[in-house]
mmCIF file of C-alpha atoms in Angstrom:
data_model
loop_
_atom_site.group_PDB
_atom_site.id
_atom_site.type_symbol
_atom_site.label_atom_id
_atom_site.label_comp_id
_atom_site.label_asym_id
_atom_site.label_seq_id
_atom_site.Cartn_x
_atom_site.Cartn_y
_atom_site.Cartn_z
ATOM 1 C CA UNK I 1 0.000 0.000 0.000
ATOM 2 C CA UNK I 2 1.394 3.393 -1.012
ATOM 3 C CA UNK I 3 1.800 6.172 1.558
ATOM 4 C CA UNK I 4 -1.075 8.280 0.112
ATOM 5 C CA UNK I 5 -3.312 5.214 0.140
ATOM 6 C CA UNK I 6 -2.362 4.442 3.739
ATOM 7 C CA UNK I 7 -3.132 8.076 4.721
ATOM 8 C CA UNK I 8 -6.529 7.907 3.026
ATOM 9 C CA UNK I 9 -7.304 4.624 4.784
ATOM 10 C CA UNK I 10 -6.299 6.064 8.150
ATOM 11 C CA UNK I 11 -8.415 9.168 7.543
ATOM 12 C CA UNK I 12 -11.385 6.996 6.565
ATOM 13 C CA UNK I 13 -10.946 4.845 9.701
ATOM 14 C CA UNK I 14 -10.787 7.973 11.868
ATOM 15 C CA UNK I 15 -13.901 9.407 10.214
ATOM 16 C CA UNK I 16 -15.773 6.143 10.726
ATOM 17 C CA UNK I 17 -14.662 6.061 14.360
ATOM 18 C CA UNK I 18 -15.804 9.636 14.989
ATOM 19 C CA UNK I 19 -19.080 8.880 13.225
ATOM 20 C CA UNK I 20 -19.603 5.785 15.373
ATOM 21 C CA UNK I 21 -18.966 7.741 18.570
ATOM 22 C CA UNK I 22 -21.337 10.506 17.456
ATOM 23 C CA UNK I 23 -24.007 7.958 16.580
ATOM 24 C CA UNK I 24 -23.579 6.218 19.922
ATOM 25 C CA UNK I 25 -23.861 9.553 21.749
ATOM 26 C CA UNK I 26 -26.948 10.510 19.756
ATOM 27 C CA UNK I 27 -28.445 7.105 20.575
ATOM 28 C CA UNK I 28 -28.587 7.964 24.290
ATOM 29 C CA UNK I 29 -31.768 9.883 25.104
ATOM 30 C CA UNK I 30 -31.740 11.640 28.466
ATOM 31 C CA UNK I 31 -34.819 11.949 30.648
ATOM 32 C CA UNK I 32 -34.863 14.297 33.657
ATOM 33 C CA UNK I 33 -36.878 13.155 36.683
ATOM 34 C CA UNK I 34 -37.730 15.741 39.361
ATOM 35 C CA UNK I 35 -39.034 14.533 42.723
ATOM 36 C CA UNK I 36 -38.624 14.565 46.515
ATOM 37 C CA UNK I 37 -35.631 12.279 47.022
ATOM 38 C CA UNK I 38 -34.902 13.704 50.481
ATOM 39 C CA UNK I 39 -36.878 15.288 53.306
ATOM 40 C CA UNK I 40 -40.348 14.437 54.638
ATOM 41 C CA UNK I 41 -41.698 13.292 51.257
ATOM 42 C CA UNK I 42 -38.699 11.134 50.291
ATOM 43 C CA UNK I 43 -40.906 8.023 50.170
ATOM 44 C CA UNK I 44 -42.412 9.388 46.975
ATOM 45 C CA UNK I 45 -39.075 10.120 45.364
ATOM 46 C CA UNK I 46 -38.217 6.493 46.077
ATOM 47 C CA UNK I 47 -41.595 5.617 44.566
ATOM 48 C CA UNK I 48 -40.644 7.391 41.334
ATOM 49 C CA UNK I 49 -37.346 5.469 41.203
ATOM 50 C CA UNK I 50 -39.030 2.160 42.063
ATOM 51 C CA UNK I 51 -41.657 2.600 39.346
ATOM 52 C CA UNK I 52 -39.064 3.431 36.688
ATOM 53 C CA UNK I 53 -36.865 0.595 37.970
ATOM 54 C CA UNK I 54 -39.766 -1.865 37.704
ATOM 55 C CA UNK I 55 -40.420 -0.791 34.118
ATOM 56 C CA UNK I 56 -36.784 -1.099 33.056
ATOM 57 C CA UNK I 57 -36.542 -4.458 34.872
ATOM 58 C CA UNK I 58 -39.373 -5.700 32.666
ATOM 59 C CA UNK I 59 -38.488 -3.922 29.403
ATOM 60 C CA UNK I 60 -34.780 -3.101 29.491
ATOM 61 C CA UNK I 61 -33.071 0.265 29.018
ATOM 62 C CA UNK I 62 -33.770 0.761 25.319
ATOM 63 C CA UNK I 63 -36.753 2.282 23.538
ATOM 64 C CA UNK I 64 -36.445 0.996 19.997
ATOM 65 C CA UNK I 65 -32.814 1.664 18.972
ATOM 66 C CA UNK I 66 -32.332 4.322 21.661
ATOM 67 C CA UNK I 67 -30.716 3.862 25.047
ATOM 68 C CA UNK I 68 -32.726 5.665 27.750
ATOM 69 C CA UNK I 69 -30.817 7.394 30.555
ATOM 70 C CA UNK I 70 -32.723 8.745 33.562
ATOM 71 C CA UNK I 71 -31.237 11.698 35.476
ATOM 72 C CA UNK I 72 -32.724 12.320 38.937
ATOM 73 C CA UNK I 73 -32.920 15.716 40.647
ATOM 74 C CA UNK I 74 -34.125 16.346 44.191
ATOM 75 C CA UNK I 75 -36.908 18.784 45.111
ATOM 76 C CA UNK I 76 -37.665 17.990 48.734
ATOM 77 C CA UNK I 77 -40.731 20.233 49.255
ATOM 78 C CA UNK I 78 -43.076 22.490 47.250
ATOM 79 C CA UNK I 79 -40.867 25.227 45.792
ATOM 80 C CA UNK I 80 -41.960 26.572 42.383
ATOM 81 C CA UNK I 81 -38.908 28.804 41.855
ATOM 82 C CA UNK I 82 -36.548 25.938 42.631
ATOM 83 C CA UNK I 83 -38.569 23.551 40.433
ATOM 84 C CA UNK I 84 -38.225 25.929 37.482
ATOM 85 C CA UNK I 85 -34.474 26.322 38.067
ATOM 86 C CA UNK I 86 -33.967 22.550 38.227
ATOM 87 C CA UNK I 87 -35.924 22.030 35.001
ATOM 88 C CA UNK I 88 -33.900 24.742 33.232
ATOM 89 C CA UNK I 89 -30.649 23.154 34.384
ATOM 90 C CA UNK I 90 -31.724 19.716 33.182
ATOM 91 C CA UNK I 91 -32.732 21.093 29.778
ATOM 92 C CA UNK I 92 -29.733 23.397 29.215
ATOM 93 C CA UNK I 93 -26.831 21.708 31.011
ATOM 94 C CA UNK I 94 -27.841 18.055 30.908
ATOM 95 C CA UNK I 95 -29.524 18.226 27.493
ATOM 96 C CA UNK I 96 -32.527 16.163 28.579
ATOM 97 C CA UNK I 97 -35.161 15.718 25.867
ATOM 98 C CA UNK I 98 -37.988 14.599 28.171
ATOM 99 C CA UNK I 99 -39.018 15.491 31.732
ATOM 100 C CA UNK I 100 -40.954 13.432 34.260
ATOM 101 C CA UNK I 101 -41.921 13.233 37.914
ATOM 102 C CA UNK I 102 -43.280 16.208 39.934
ATOM 103 C CA UNK I 103 -44.962 15.368 43.219
ATOM 104 C CA UNK I 104 -46.537 18.770 43.979
ATOM 105 C CA UNK I 105 -48.884 20.799 41.781
ATOM 106 C CA UNK I 106 -47.216 24.230 42.303
ATOM 107 C CA UNK I 107 -43.943 22.803 40.990
ATOM 108 C CA UNK I 108 -45.560 21.330 37.875
ATOM 109 C CA UNK I 109 -47.317 24.637 37.164
ATOM 110 C CA UNK I 110 -43.997 26.503 37.464
ATOM 111 C CA UNK I 111 -42.339 24.257 34.888
ATOM 112 C CA UNK I 112 -45.168 24.351 32.327
ATOM 113 C CA UNK I 113 -44.129 27.662 30.649
ATOM 114 C CA UNK I 114 -40.644 26.299 29.891
ATOM 115 C CA UNK I 115 -41.847 23.358 27.816
ATOM 116 C CA UNK I 116 -42.921 25.174 24.662
ATOM 117 C CA UNK I 117 -39.725 27.168 24.270
ATOM 118 C CA UNK I 118 -37.503 24.169 25.056
ATOM 119 C CA UNK I 119 -39.674 21.771 22.990
ATOM 120 C CA UNK I 120 -39.582 19.192 25.801
ATOM 121 C CA UNK I 121 -42.562 16.994 26.766
ATOM 122 C CA UNK I 122 -43.374 16.493 30.461
ATOM 123 C CA UNK I 123 -44.936 13.333 31.927
ATOM 124 C CA UNK I 124 -46.448 14.074 35.347
ATOM 125 C CA UNK I 125 -46.210 11.104 37.719
ATOM 126 C CA UNK I 126 -48.210 12.560 40.620
ATOM 127 C CA UNK I 127 -49.166 16.288 40.779
ATOM 128 C CA UNK I 128 -52.948 16.257 40.653
ATOM 129 C CA UNK I 129 -54.610 19.638 40.006
ATOM 130 C CA UNK I 130 -56.729 19.526 36.855
ATOM 131 C CA UNK I 131 -55.230 22.809 35.635
ATOM 132 C CA UNK I 132 -51.790 21.281 35.009
ATOM 133 C CA UNK I 133 -52.434 19.767 31.575
ATOM 134 C CA UNK I 134 -54.273 22.943 30.565
ATOM 135 C CA UNK I 135 -51.108 25.028 31.110
ATOM 136 C CA UNK I 136 -49.161 23.420 28.260
ATOM 137 C CA UNK I 137 -50.047 21.173 25.319
ATOM 138 C CA UNK I 138 -46.760 19.355 25.969
ATOM 139 C CA UNK I 139 -47.879 17.770 29.267
ATOM 140 C CA UNK I 140 -49.346 14.296 29.716
ATOM 141 C CA UNK I 141 -50.235 12.800 33.105
ATOM 142 C CA UNK I 142 -50.240 9.198 34.357
ATOM 143 C CA UNK I 143 -51.311 9.720 37.959
ATOM 144 C CA UNK I 144 -54.792 11.029 38.791
ATOM 145 C CA UNK I 145 -56.599 14.275 39.457
ATOM 146 C CA UNK I 146 -58.373 15.322 42.603
ATOM 147 C CA UNK I 147 -61.646 15.689 40.678
ATOM 148 C CA UNK I 148 -61.225 12.212 39.236
ATOM 149 C CA UNK I 149 -61.018 10.605 42.680
ATOM 150 C CA UNK I 150 -63.405 12.978 44.480
ATOM 151 C CA UNK I 151 -66.498 12.806 42.261
ATOM 152 C CA UNK I 152 -66.777 9.029 42.929
ATOM 153 C CA UNK I 153 -66.158 9.770 46.637
ATOM 154 C CA UNK I 154 -69.202 12.037 46.802
ATOM 155 C CA UNK I 155 -71.262 9.491 44.894
ATOM 156 C CA UNK I 156 -70.192 6.736 47.301
ATOM 157 C CA UNK I 157 -70.891 8.982 50.315
ATOM 158 C CA UNK I 158 -74.563 9.229 49.354
ATOM 159 C CA UNK I 159 -75.293 5.982 47.550
ATOM 160 C CA UNK I 160 -73.132 3.518 49.504
ATOM 161 C CA UNK I 161 -72.437 5.094 52.901
ATOM 162 C CA UNK I 162 -75.836 6.777 53.286
ATOM 163 C CA UNK I 163 -74.443 10.188 54.274
ATOM 164 C CA UNK I 164 -76.811 13.146 54.407
ATOM 165 C CA UNK I 165 -74.687 15.847 56.055
ATOM 166 C CA UNK I 166 -70.940 16.164 55.429
ATOM 167 C CA UNK I 167 -68.027 18.236 56.686
ATOM 168 C CA UNK I 168 -65.133 18.919 54.297
ATOM 169 C CA UNK I 169 -61.476 19.318 55.318
ATOM 170 C CA UNK I 170 -58.841 20.138 52.680
ATOM 171 C CA UNK I 171 -55.308 21.509 52.448
ATOM 172 C CA UNK I 172 -55.313 25.138 51.370
ATOM 173 C CA UNK I 173 -53.692 24.936 47.926
ATOM 174 C CA UNK I 174 -54.848 24.212 44.381
ATOM 175 C CA UNK I 175 -55.553 20.449 44.719
ATOM 176 C CA UNK I 176 -57.322 21.032 48.037
ATOM 177 C CA UNK I 177 -59.558 23.654 46.465
ATOM 178 C CA UNK I 178 -60.272 21.195 43.631
ATOM 179 C CA UNK I 179 -61.259 18.557 46.201
ATOM 180 C CA UNK I 180 -63.524 20.954 48.075
ATOM 181 C CA UNK I 181 -65.328 22.065 44.923
ATOM 182 C CA UNK I 182 -65.625 18.557 43.449
ATOM 183 C CA UNK I 183 -67.057 17.016 46.628
ATOM 184 C CA UNK I 184 -69.414 19.910 47.413
ATOM 185 C CA UNK I 185 -70.774 20.149 43.856
ATOM 186 C CA UNK I 186 -71.386 16.401 43.513
ATOM 187 C CA UNK I 187 -72.645 15.792 47.075
ATOM 188 C CA UNK I 188 -75.169 18.631 46.892
ATOM 189 C CA UNK I 189 -76.344 17.541 43.427
ATOM 190 C CA UNK I 190 -77.253 14.186 45.006
ATOM 191 C CA UNK I 191 -79.276 15.796 47.806
ATOM 192 C CA UNK I 192 -76.608 16.033 50.511
ATOM 193 C CA UNK I 193 -75.910 19.046 52.741
ATOM 194 C CA UNK I 194 -72.483 20.524 53.539
ATOM 195 C CA UNK I 195 -72.373 21.205 57.275
ATOM 196 C CA UNK I 196 -68.948 22.896 57.334
ATOM 197 C CA UNK I 197 -65.871 23.312 55.138
ATOM 198 C CA UNK I 198 -62.387 23.836 56.577
ATOM 199 C CA UNK I 199 -59.158 24.739 54.763
ATOM 200 C CA UNK I 200 -55.921 24.017 56.628
ATOM 201 C CA UNK I 201 -52.314 25.029 55.849
ATOM 202 C CA UNK I 202 -50.144 22.497 54.021
ATOM 203 C CA UNK I 203 -47.850 22.444 57.053
ATOM 204 C CA UNK I 204 -50.628 21.733 59.582
ATOM 205 C CA UNK I 205 -50.082 18.844 62.013
ATOM 206 C CA UNK I 206 -52.357 19.907 64.922
ATOM 207 C CA UNK I 207 -55.919 19.010 63.983
ATOM 208 C CA UNK I 208 -57.661 19.221 67.375
ATOM 209 C CA UNK I 209 -59.436 22.524 66.483
ATOM 210 C CA UNK I 210 -60.556 21.014 63.160
ATOM 211 C CA UNK I 211 -62.001 17.965 64.933
ATOM 212 C CA UNK I 212 -63.915 20.295 67.276
ATOM 213 C CA UNK I 213 -65.481 22.036 64.268
ATOM 214 C CA UNK I 214 -66.445 18.720 62.709
ATOM 215 C CA UNK I 215 -68.065 17.581 65.944
ATOM 216 C CA UNK I 216 -69.957 20.857 66.334
ATOM 217 C CA UNK I 217 -71.220 20.750 62.735
ATOM 218 C CA UNK I 218 -73.393 17.696 63.274
ATOM 219 C CA UNK I 219 -71.996 16.003 60.169
ATOM 220 C CA UNK I 220 -72.499 12.251 59.818
ATOM 221 C CA UNK I 221 -69.510 12.001 57.424
ATOM 222 C CA UNK I 222 -66.224 13.854 57.010
ATOM 223 C CA UNK I 223 -64.562 14.079 53.618
ATOM 224 C CA UNK I 224 -60.859 14.933 53.730
ATOM 225 C CA UNK I 225 -58.077 15.623 51.241
ATOM 226 C CA UNK I 226 -54.498 16.321 52.327
ATOM 227 C CA UNK I 227 -51.358 15.425 50.346
ATOM 228 C CA UNK I 228 -49.740 12.216 51.538
ATOM 229 C CA UNK I 229 -47.131 12.929 54.203
ATOM 230 C CA UNK I 230 -46.888 13.958 57.864
ATOM 231 C CA UNK I 231 -50.220 15.836 57.815
ATOM 232 C CA UNK I 232 -52.297 12.858 56.684
ATOM 233 C CA UNK I 233 -50.909 10.627 59.428
ATOM 234 C CA UNK I 234 -51.679 13.278 62.067
ATOM 235 C CA UNK I 235 -55.181 13.849 60.693
ATOM 236 C CA UNK I 236 -56.266 10.197 60.892
ATOM 237 C CA UNK I 237 -54.777 9.836 64.383
ATOM 238 C CA UNK I 238 -56.642 12.964 65.552
ATOM 239 C CA UNK I 239 -59.929 11.765 64.060
ATOM 240 C CA UNK I 240 -59.587 8.551 66.037
ATOM 241 C CA UNK I 241 -58.290 10.049 69.299
ATOM 242 C CA UNK I 242 -60.821 12.880 69.548
ATOM 243 C CA UNK I 243 -63.702 10.425 69.523
ATOM 244 C CA UNK I 244 -65.375 11.283 66.223
ATOM 245 C CA UNK I 245 -64.886 7.755 64.962
ATOM 246 C CA UNK I 246 -66.355 6.319 68.182
ATOM 247 C CA UNK I 247 -69.393 8.598 67.782
ATOM 248 C CA UNK I 248 -70.136 7.025 64.407
ATOM 249 C CA UNK I 249 -68.947 9.830 62.132
ATOM 250 C CA UNK I 250 -67.597 8.177 58.994
ATOM 251 C CA UNK I 251 -64.278 9.308 57.526
ATOM 252 C CA UNK I 252 -64.081 9.276 53.725
ATOM 253 C CA UNK I 253 -60.917 10.458 52.003
ATOM 254 C CA UNK I 254 -59.014 10.267 48.799
ATOM 255 C CA UNK I 255 -56.381 7.541 48.975
ATOM 256 C CA UNK I 256 -53.677 10.134 49.645
ATOM 257 C CA UNK I 257 -54.761 10.126 53.306
ATOM 258 C CA UNK I 258 -54.354 6.363 53.859
ATOM 259 C CA UNK I 259 -51.482 5.135 51.643
ATOM 260 C CA UNK I 260 -50.383 1.545 52.212
ATOM 261 C CA UNK I 261 -46.959 2.413 53.711
ATOM 262 C CA UNK I 262 -48.700 4.400 56.502
ATOM 263 C CA UNK I 263 -51.200 1.694 57.477
ATOM 264 C CA UNK I 264 -48.936 -0.329 59.826
ATOM 265 C CA UNK I 265 -48.064 2.806 61.816
ATOM 266 C CA UNK I 266 -51.686 3.959 61.923
ATOM 267 C CA UNK I 267 -52.689 0.569 63.267
ATOM 268 C CA UNK I 268 -56.274 0.255 64.486
ATOM 269 C CA UNK I 269 -56.767 4.033 64.188
ATOM 270 C CA UNK I 270 -56.976 3.506 60.434
ATOM 271 C CA UNK I 271 -59.562 0.727 60.536
ATOM 272 C CA UNK I 272 -62.841 1.699 58.909
ATOM 273 C CA UNK I 273 -61.463 4.693 57.018
ATOM 274 C CA UNK I 274 -63.031 4.786 53.555
ATOM 275 C CA UNK I 275 -61.257 6.141 50.498
ATOM 276 C CA UNK I 276 -61.629 6.422 46.761
ATOM 277 C CA UNK I 277 -58.475 5.896 44.750
ATOM 278 C CA UNK I 278 -57.084 4.469 41.544
ATOM 279 C CA UNK I 279 -54.513 2.074 43.014
ATOM 280 C CA UNK I 280 -53.725 -0.044 46.052
ATOM 281 C CA UNK I 281 -50.903 -2.557 46.265
ATOM 282 C CA UNK I 282 -53.547 -5.059 47.433
ATOM 283 C CA UNK I 283 -55.292 -4.840 44.035
ATOM 284 C CA UNK I 284 -55.758 -8.386 42.758
ATOM 285 C CA UNK I 285 -54.601 -8.871 39.168
ATOM 286 C CA UNK I 286 -51.857 -10.690 37.289
ATOM 287 C CA UNK I 287 -50.487 -7.335 36.099
ATOM 288 C CA UNK I 288 -50.179 -6.032 39.651
ATOM 289 C CA UNK I 289 -48.444 -9.188 40.873
ATOM 290 C CA UNK I 290 -45.921 -8.903 38.037
ATOM 291 C CA UNK I 291 -45.444 -5.192 38.775
ATOM 292 C CA UNK I 292 -44.740 -5.807 42.474
ATOM 293 C CA UNK I 293 -42.301 -8.588 41.575
ATOM 294 C CA UNK I 294 -40.457 -6.214 39.224
ATOM 295 C CA UNK I 295 -40.298 -3.539 41.940
ATOM 296 C CA UNK I 296 -38.494 -6.074 44.136
ATOM 297 C CA UNK I 297 -36.321 -7.193 41.205
ATOM 298 C CA UNK I 298 -35.208 -3.591 40.678
ATOM 299 C CA UNK I 299 -34.204 -3.233 44.335
ATOM 300 C CA UNK I 300 -37.377 -1.547 45.618
ATOM 301 C CA UNK I 301 -39.608 -2.727 48.448
ATOM 302 C CA UNK I 302 -43.162 -3.928 47.772
ATOM 303 C CA UNK I 303 -44.305 -2.610 51.171
ATOM 304 C CA UNK I 304 -43.279 0.914 50.113
ATOM 305 C CA UNK I 305 -45.239 0.878 46.849
ATOM 306 C CA UNK I 306 -47.562 3.887 46.547
ATOM 307 C CA UNK I 307 -49.751 5.515 43.929
ATOM 308 C CA UNK I 308 -46.614 7.414 42.825
ATOM 309 C CA UNK I 309 -44.864 4.112 42.066
ATOM 310 C CA UNK I 310 -47.519 3.026 39.595
ATOM 311 C CA UNK I 311 -47.695 6.589 38.222
ATOM 312 C CA UNK I 312 -43.970 6.423 37.465
ATOM 313 C CA UNK I 313 -44.240 2.879 36.050
ATOM 314 C CA UNK I 314 -46.941 3.903 33.572
ATOM 315 C CA UNK I 315 -45.129 7.200 33.012
ATOM 316 C CA UNK I 316 -42.024 5.298 31.944
ATOM 317 C CA UNK I 317 -44.181 3.376 29.491
ATOM 318 C CA UNK I 318 -45.263 6.631 27.832
ATOM 319 C CA UNK I 319 -41.723 8.036 27.835
ATOM 320 C CA UNK I 320 -40.470 4.884 26.091
ATOM 321 C CA UNK I 321 -43.285 5.114 23.521
ATOM 322 C CA UNK I 322 -42.416 8.755 22.777
ATOM 323 C CA UNK I 323 -38.700 8.002 22.471
ATOM 324 C CA UNK I 324 -39.385 5.029 20.202
ATOM 325 C CA UNK I 325 -41.389 7.341 17.922
ATOM 326 C CA UNK I 326 -39.359 10.520 18.267
ATOM 327 C CA UNK I 327 -35.884 9.629 19.561
ATOM 328 C CA UNK I 328 -33.957 12.685 20.752
ATOM 329 C CA UNK I 329 -35.677 15.055 18.289
ATOM 330 C CA UNK I 330 -37.143 18.220 19.799
ATOM 331 C CA UNK I 331 -40.619 17.702 18.423
ATOM 332 C CA UNK I 332 -43.061 17.385 21.342
ATOM 333 C CA UNK I 333 -46.135 17.347 19.105
ATOM 334 C CA UNK I 334 -44.895 14.234 17.315
ATOM 335 C CA UNK I 335 -43.809 12.666 20.608
ATOM 336 C CA UNK I 336 -47.206 13.204 22.228
ATOM 337 C CA UNK I 337 -48.962 11.879 19.122
ATOM 338 C CA UNK I 338 -47.443 8.513 20.029
ATOM 339 C CA UNK I 339 -49.366 8.366 23.332
ATOM 340 C CA UNK I 340 -52.625 10.278 22.842
ATOM 341 C CA UNK I 341 -55.415 7.707 22.834
ATOM 342 C CA UNK I 342 -53.096 4.906 23.972
ATOM 343 C CA UNK I 343 -54.719 2.195 26.111
ATOM 344 C CA UNK I 344 -53.281 -0.712 28.090
ATOM 345 C CA UNK I 345 -53.762 -2.844 31.195
ATOM 346 C CA UNK I 346 -51.867 -1.210 34.049
ATOM 347 C CA UNK I 347 -51.175 -2.714 37.493
ATOM 348 C CA UNK I 348 -54.147 -0.553 38.576
ATOM 349 C CA UNK I 349 -56.504 -1.901 35.869
ATOM 350 C CA UNK I 350 -57.561 -0.743 32.368
ATOM 351 C CA UNK I 351 -56.308 2.747 31.495
ATOM 352 C CA UNK I 352 -56.106 5.077 28.508
ATOM 353 C CA UNK I 353 -54.814 8.563 27.690
ATOM 354 C CA UNK I 354 -57.613 10.977 26.848
ATOM 355 C CA UNK I 355 -56.536 12.709 23.596
ATOM 356 C CA UNK I 356 -58.123 16.020 24.624
ATOM 357 C CA UNK I 357 -57.060 16.384 28.269
ATOM 358 C CA UNK I 358 -53.865 14.278 27.920
ATOM 359 C CA UNK I 359 -54.805 12.817 31.280
ATOM 360 C CA UNK I 360 -55.173 9.148 32.202
ATOM 361 C CA UNK I 361 -58.672 7.626 32.311
ATOM 362 C CA UNK I 362 -58.940 4.807 34.840
ATOM 363 C CA UNK I 363 -61.059 2.881 37.327
ATOM 364 C CA UNK I 364 -61.499 4.522 40.714
ATOM 365 C CA UNK I 365 -62.118 2.103 43.587
ATOM 366 C CA UNK I 366 -64.035 2.579 46.829
ATOM 367 C CA UNK I 367 -61.920 0.949 49.564
ATOM 368 C CA UNK I 368 -61.953 0.569 53.344
ATOM 369 C CA UNK I 369 -59.015 -0.040 55.669
ATOM 370 C CA UNK I 370 -59.321 -3.513 57.148
ATOM 371 C CA UNK I 371 -57.134 -6.287 58.483
ATOM 372 C CA UNK I 372 -56.010 -9.261 56.416
ATOM 373 C CA UNK I 373 -54.433 -11.533 59.031
ATOM 374 C CA UNK I 374 -51.846 -9.320 60.700
ATOM 375 C CA UNK I 375 -51.655 -6.854 57.809
ATOM 376 C CA UNK I 376 -53.644 -3.642 57.325
ATOM 377 C CA UNK I 377 -54.898 -3.218 53.746
ATOM 378 C CA UNK I 378 -57.156 -1.010 51.659
ATOM 379 C CA UNK I 379 -59.821 -3.538 50.687
ATOM 380 C CA UNK I 380 -61.659 -2.752 47.466
ATOM 381 C CA UNK I 381 -65.461 -2.611 47.894
ATOM 382 C CA UNK I 382 -66.693 -1.107 44.633
ATOM 383 C CA UNK I 383 -65.391 0.165 41.286
ATOM 384 C CA UNK I 384 -66.153 3.227 39.157
ATOM 385 C CA UNK I 385 -64.732 2.349 35.703
ATOM 386 C CA UNK I 386 -63.250 4.661 33.053
ATOM 387 C CA UNK I 387 -63.276 7.847 35.104
ATOM 388 C CA UNK I 388 -62.157 10.983 33.222
ATOM 389 C CA UNK I 389 -60.730 14.127 34.770
ATOM 390 C CA UNK I 390 -64.080 15.614 35.792
ATOM 391 C CA UNK I 391 -62.318 18.908 36.487
ATOM 392 C CA UNK I 392 -60.771 19.437 33.042
ATOM 393 C CA UNK I 393 -61.905 22.853 31.794
ATOM 394 C CA UNK I 394 -63.894 23.558 34.998
ATOM 395 C CA UNK I 395 -63.141 26.953 36.578
#
C-alpha cells in the first residue's frame, strides 16, 4: 500500500470512528426526573425510582434503537422557583429531551411555561390539580386528578355510605380547592348538605381545632383531602383520638390520606377509614403481581409501593413510547402523538390517555381499611370504571 493510500485509509478509519462515537452519543436519550428524594416526602421520590426501575426491569433500558438514561434531581418540598431552576438546568446543562416526575402541583405549574420554548414533553407522575395539563399542550399525566377521585367519593358517600350531612377538610392549595369544589358540587347535586368546610395550611399537624369544628357541625360524614405525608398521618390519628370515629362519624378520604406504607403505623386508628383511589398494592390482578415482583427485582420494596410508584411505572411506558417514535428530536407534538389515545392494562386496571385532556382515564375504587391476618390493607369494595378528569376545563 502506497503512503497516500495508507493516509486515506487512516483518515477513513478515523472518520468512521468519529461517526460511530457521534451515533452512539446521539443514541442515548436523556430523561430528567424531578421529585422529593430527600426530606419528609422522600418516600415518593423512592416511589418514582421504584416505578421506573420496575419498568426497566421488565423492558430493558432501550426504547427501539435508543438507550434511555434517567437523570434524577431532588426537590424535597413544594418550591416553584426551585422547580423551574432545576428544570432549566436539566434542559440546558444536561440536554434532557424529556421530563418526568413532579410530586406537587405548584412545581408542575412553574415548569409548564418552559416546555414550549424548550420543545420538551413532560410526563407528570403525581401532581394532581386539573389545571396542570391545561397550562401546556406538551404535558401528559399518568397519575390522577383530585376531581377524578373525588367525584366518585361524593357518589359513594350518598349511595353507599348513606351520608346526608358532610363536613369537608382540605389543604389550602390548588388540589385542596379542587377537592372541596368537586365534593361539594357532587354531594349537593345528590341531595346532601355541607355542614362545614375547613381549609388548613399544608404544614398543619395539629388538627384538634378542626375535629372540634367537625363535631360541632353535626356532620355524619367527614370528607378529607391532604397530600400524603406527615399531615395525613396526624389527621387520621386525631380523628380517632378525639372520639369522632367512636361517635359514628364516617371518615371518607381520597387515597392520599391512607397510603399503604402508613397503614402499619396507623394501626387500628386507620380501621374503617373509607377512600376512593385508583390504586392499592392489594389490588388483585396478574399485572399487579408482576409489577410488584419487578419492583423487588429492581431493588425496591413492595411494602413501600404507593400511587406514585404506579404513576412512574406507567409514566415510563409513555416516555419509552415517545422516544421510540421521536428519539432525541425536539418535536413534542410528534412525541405526544405517540401516546394520545393509547390504552393498556396497568397494574391498577384498564387505562387510557384521553386525547383532549392528555390525562389518564382509569377505574377509581371505593376501599376501606381492614385487616387481612396481621396486615392492614385497603380492601376494594366497589369500582367506578373509566373515570375521566371531571375537572378538566372547569373553573
